[in-house]
Coordinates of N, CA and C in Angstrom, one line a residue:
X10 N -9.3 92.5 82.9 CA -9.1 92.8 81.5 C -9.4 91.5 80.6
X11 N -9.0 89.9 81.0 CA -9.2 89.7 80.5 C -10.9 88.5 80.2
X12 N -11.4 89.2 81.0 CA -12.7 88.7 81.6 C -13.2 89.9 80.5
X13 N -13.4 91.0 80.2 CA -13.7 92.2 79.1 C -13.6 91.3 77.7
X14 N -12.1 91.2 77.6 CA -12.3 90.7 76.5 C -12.8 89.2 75.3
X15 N -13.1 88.6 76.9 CA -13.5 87.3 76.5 C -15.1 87.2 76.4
X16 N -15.5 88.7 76.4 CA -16.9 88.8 76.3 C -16.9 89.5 74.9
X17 N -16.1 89.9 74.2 CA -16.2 90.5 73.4 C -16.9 90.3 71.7
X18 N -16.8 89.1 71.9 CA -17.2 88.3 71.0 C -18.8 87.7 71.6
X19 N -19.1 87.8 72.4 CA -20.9 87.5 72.8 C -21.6 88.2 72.2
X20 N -22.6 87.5 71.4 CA -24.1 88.5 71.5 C -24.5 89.7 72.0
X21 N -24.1 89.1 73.7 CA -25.1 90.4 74.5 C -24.0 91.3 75.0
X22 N -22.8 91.5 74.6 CA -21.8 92.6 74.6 C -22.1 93.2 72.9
X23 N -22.6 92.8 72.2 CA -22.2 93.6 70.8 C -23.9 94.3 71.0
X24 N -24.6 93.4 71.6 CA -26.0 94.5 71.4 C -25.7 95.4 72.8
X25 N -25.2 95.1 73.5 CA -24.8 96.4 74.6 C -23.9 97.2 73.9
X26 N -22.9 97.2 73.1 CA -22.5 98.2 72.4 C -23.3 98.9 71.4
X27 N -24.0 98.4 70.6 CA -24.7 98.8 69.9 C -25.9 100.1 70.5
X28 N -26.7 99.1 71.4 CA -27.6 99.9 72.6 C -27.2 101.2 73.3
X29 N -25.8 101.0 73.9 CA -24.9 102.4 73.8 C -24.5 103.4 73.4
X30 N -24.2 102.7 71.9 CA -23.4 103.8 71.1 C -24.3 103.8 69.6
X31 N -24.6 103.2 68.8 CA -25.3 103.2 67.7 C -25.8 104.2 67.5
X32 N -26.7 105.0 68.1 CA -27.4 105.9 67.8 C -26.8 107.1 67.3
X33 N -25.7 106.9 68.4 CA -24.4 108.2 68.2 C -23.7 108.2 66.7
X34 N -23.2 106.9 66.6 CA -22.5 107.0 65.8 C -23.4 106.6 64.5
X35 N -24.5 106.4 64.3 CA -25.8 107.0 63.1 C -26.3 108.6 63.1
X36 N -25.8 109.1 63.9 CA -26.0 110.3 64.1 C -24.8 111.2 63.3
X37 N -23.5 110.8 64.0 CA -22.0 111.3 63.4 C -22.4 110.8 61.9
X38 N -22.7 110.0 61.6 CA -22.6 109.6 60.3 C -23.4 110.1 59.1
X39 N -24.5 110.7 59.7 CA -25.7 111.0 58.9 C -25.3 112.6 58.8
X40 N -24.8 113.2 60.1 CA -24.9 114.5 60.1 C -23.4 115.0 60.2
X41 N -22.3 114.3 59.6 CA -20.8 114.6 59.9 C -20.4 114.9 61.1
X42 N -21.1 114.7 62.0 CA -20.2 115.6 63.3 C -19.4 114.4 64.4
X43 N -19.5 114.6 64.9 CA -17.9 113.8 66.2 C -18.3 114.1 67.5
X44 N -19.7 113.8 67.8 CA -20.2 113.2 68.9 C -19.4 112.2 69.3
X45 N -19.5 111.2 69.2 CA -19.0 109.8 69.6 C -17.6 110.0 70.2
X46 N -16.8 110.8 69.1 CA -15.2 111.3 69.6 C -15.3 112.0 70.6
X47 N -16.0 113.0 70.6 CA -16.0 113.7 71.6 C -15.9 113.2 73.1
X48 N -17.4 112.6 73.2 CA -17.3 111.4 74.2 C -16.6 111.0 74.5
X49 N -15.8 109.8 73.8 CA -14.8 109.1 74.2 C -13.3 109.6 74.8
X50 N -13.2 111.3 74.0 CA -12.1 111.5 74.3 C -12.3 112.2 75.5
X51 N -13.7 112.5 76.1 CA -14.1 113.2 77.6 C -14.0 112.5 78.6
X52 N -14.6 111.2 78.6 CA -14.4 110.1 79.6 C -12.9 109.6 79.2
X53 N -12.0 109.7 78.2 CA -10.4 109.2 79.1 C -10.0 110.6 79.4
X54 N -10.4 111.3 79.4 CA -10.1 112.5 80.1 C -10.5 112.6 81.5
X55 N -11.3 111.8 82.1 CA -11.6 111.7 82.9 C -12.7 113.1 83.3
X56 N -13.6 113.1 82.6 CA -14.3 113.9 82.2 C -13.8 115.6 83.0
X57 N -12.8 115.6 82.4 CA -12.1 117.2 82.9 C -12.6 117.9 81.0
X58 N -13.0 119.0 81.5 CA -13.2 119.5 80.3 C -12.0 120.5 79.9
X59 N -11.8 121.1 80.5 CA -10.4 121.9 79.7 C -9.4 120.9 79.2
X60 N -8.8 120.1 80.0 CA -8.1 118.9 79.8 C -8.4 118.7 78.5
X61 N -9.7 118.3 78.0 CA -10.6 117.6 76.8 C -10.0 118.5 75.8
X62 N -10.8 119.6 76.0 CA -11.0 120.9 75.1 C -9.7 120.5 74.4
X63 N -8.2 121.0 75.6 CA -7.0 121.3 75.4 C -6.4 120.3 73.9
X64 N -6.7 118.6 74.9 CA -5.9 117.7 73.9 C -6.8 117.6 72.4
X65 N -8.0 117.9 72.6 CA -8.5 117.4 71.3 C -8.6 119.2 69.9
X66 N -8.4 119.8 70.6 CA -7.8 121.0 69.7 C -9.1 121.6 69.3
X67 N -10.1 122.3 70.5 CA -11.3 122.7 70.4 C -11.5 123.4 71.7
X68 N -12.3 124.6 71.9 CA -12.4 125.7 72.3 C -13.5 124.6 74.0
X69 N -13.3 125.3 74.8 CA -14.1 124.5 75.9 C -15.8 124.9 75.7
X70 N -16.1 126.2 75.1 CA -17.6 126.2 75.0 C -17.8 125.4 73.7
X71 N -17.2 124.7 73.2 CA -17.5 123.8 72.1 C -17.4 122.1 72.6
X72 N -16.5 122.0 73.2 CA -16.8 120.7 74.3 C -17.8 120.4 74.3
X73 N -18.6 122.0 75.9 CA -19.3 121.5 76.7 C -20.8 122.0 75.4
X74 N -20.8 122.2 74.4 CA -21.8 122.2 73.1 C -22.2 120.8 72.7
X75 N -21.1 120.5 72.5 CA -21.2 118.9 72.0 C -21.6 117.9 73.0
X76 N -21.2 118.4 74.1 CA -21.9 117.5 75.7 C -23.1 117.8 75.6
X77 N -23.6 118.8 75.9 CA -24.9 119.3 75.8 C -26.0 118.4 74.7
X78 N -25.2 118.1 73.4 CA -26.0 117.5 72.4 C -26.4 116.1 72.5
X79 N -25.4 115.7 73.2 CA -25.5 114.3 73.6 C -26.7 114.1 74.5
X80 N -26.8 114.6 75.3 CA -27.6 114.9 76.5 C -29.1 115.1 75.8
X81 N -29.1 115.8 74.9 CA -30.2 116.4 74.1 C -30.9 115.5 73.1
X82 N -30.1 115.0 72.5 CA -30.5 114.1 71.5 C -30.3 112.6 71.8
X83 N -29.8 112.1 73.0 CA -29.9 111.0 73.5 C -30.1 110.7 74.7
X84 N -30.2 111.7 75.9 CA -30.5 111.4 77.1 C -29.1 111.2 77.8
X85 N -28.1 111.3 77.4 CA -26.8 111.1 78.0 C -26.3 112.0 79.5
X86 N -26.1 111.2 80.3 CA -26.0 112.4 81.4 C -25.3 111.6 81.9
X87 N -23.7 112.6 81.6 CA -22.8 112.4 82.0 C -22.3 113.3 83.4
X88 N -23.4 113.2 84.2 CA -23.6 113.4 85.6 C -23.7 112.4 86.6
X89 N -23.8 111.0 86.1 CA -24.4 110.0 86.8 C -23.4 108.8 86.5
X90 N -23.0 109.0 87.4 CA -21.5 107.8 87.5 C -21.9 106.5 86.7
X91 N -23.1 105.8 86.7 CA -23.8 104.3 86.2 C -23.6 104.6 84.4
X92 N -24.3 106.0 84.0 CA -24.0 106.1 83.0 C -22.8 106.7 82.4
X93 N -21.9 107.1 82.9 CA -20.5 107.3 82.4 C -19.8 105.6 82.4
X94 N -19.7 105.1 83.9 CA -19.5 103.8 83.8 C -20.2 103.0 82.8
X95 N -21.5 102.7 82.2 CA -21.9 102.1 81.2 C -21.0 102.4 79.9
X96 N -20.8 103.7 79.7 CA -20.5 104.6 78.4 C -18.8 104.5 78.5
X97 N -18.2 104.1 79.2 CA -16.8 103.6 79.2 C -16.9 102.7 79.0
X98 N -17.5 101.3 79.2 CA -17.7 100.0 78.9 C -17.9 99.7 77.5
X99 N -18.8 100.3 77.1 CA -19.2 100.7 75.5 C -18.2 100.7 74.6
X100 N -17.5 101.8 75.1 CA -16.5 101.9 74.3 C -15.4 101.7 74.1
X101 N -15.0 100.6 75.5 CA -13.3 100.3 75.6 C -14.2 98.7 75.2
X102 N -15.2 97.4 74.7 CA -15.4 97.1 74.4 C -15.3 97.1 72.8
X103 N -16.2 98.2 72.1 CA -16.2 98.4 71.1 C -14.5 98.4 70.7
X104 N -14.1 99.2 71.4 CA -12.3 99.6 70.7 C -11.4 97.6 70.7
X105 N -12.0 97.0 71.9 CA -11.3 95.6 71.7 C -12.0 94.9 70.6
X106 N -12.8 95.0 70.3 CA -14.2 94.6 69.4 C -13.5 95.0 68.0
X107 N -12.5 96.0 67.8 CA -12.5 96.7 66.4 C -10.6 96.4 66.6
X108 N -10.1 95.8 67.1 CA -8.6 96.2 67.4 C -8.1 94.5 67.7
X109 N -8.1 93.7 66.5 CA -7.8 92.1 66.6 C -6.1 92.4 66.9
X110 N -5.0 93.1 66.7 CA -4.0 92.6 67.3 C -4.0 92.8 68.7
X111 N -4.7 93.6 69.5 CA -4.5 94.1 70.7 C -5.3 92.8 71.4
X112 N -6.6 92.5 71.0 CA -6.8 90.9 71.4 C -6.4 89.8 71.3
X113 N -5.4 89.2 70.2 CA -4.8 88.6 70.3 C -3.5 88.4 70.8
X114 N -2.7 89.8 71.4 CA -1.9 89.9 72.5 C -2.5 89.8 73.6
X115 N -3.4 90.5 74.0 CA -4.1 90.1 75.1 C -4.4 88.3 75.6
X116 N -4.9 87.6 74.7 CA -5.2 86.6 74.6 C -3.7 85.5 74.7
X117 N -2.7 85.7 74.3 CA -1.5 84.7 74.7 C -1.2 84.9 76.1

């Protein structure tokens, strides 16, 4: 963990976040939707979809809708262990990236 977060602050961790997720979340932002949440709350779900569905308060053919879009409009294939592992990386950086007390606990 704290090898993660001592990259947090590099160059080539913010353009690997960026690289990752940017697209998505110019996407969520242009067209209101919750791509990116979605995501995120799929992989700590450990990509169980009902699980997902359940905690995030959304019907499971609407999940696997929003999966599908990702996949569609970015090539995401959350079939392939390298890219789920990239796309967890992404975003438990980004979250230390955006969350300065949790790094500076970290960091004492």
């Amino acid at each position: 963990f704290a090898l993660l977060l001592s990259t947090v602050d590099h160059p080539s961790a913010r353009a690997f976040v960026h690289g990752a997720l940017g697209a998505i979340e110019e996407y969520d932002r242009r067209h209101g939707t919750e791509l990116l949440r979605t995501l995120r709350e799929f992989l700590r779900d450990g990509c169980r979809y009902q699980a997902c569905a359940n905690r995030i308060g959304i019907h499971v053919s609407t999940l696997r809708y929003r999966l599908d879009r990702l996949h569609e409009l970015f090539g995401i294939d959350l079939g392939q262990p390298d890219s789920v592992f990239g796309l967890t990386l992404a975003l438990r950086l980004r979250e230390l990236e955006t969350d300065a007390p949790l790094r500076r606990l970290l960091q004492d």
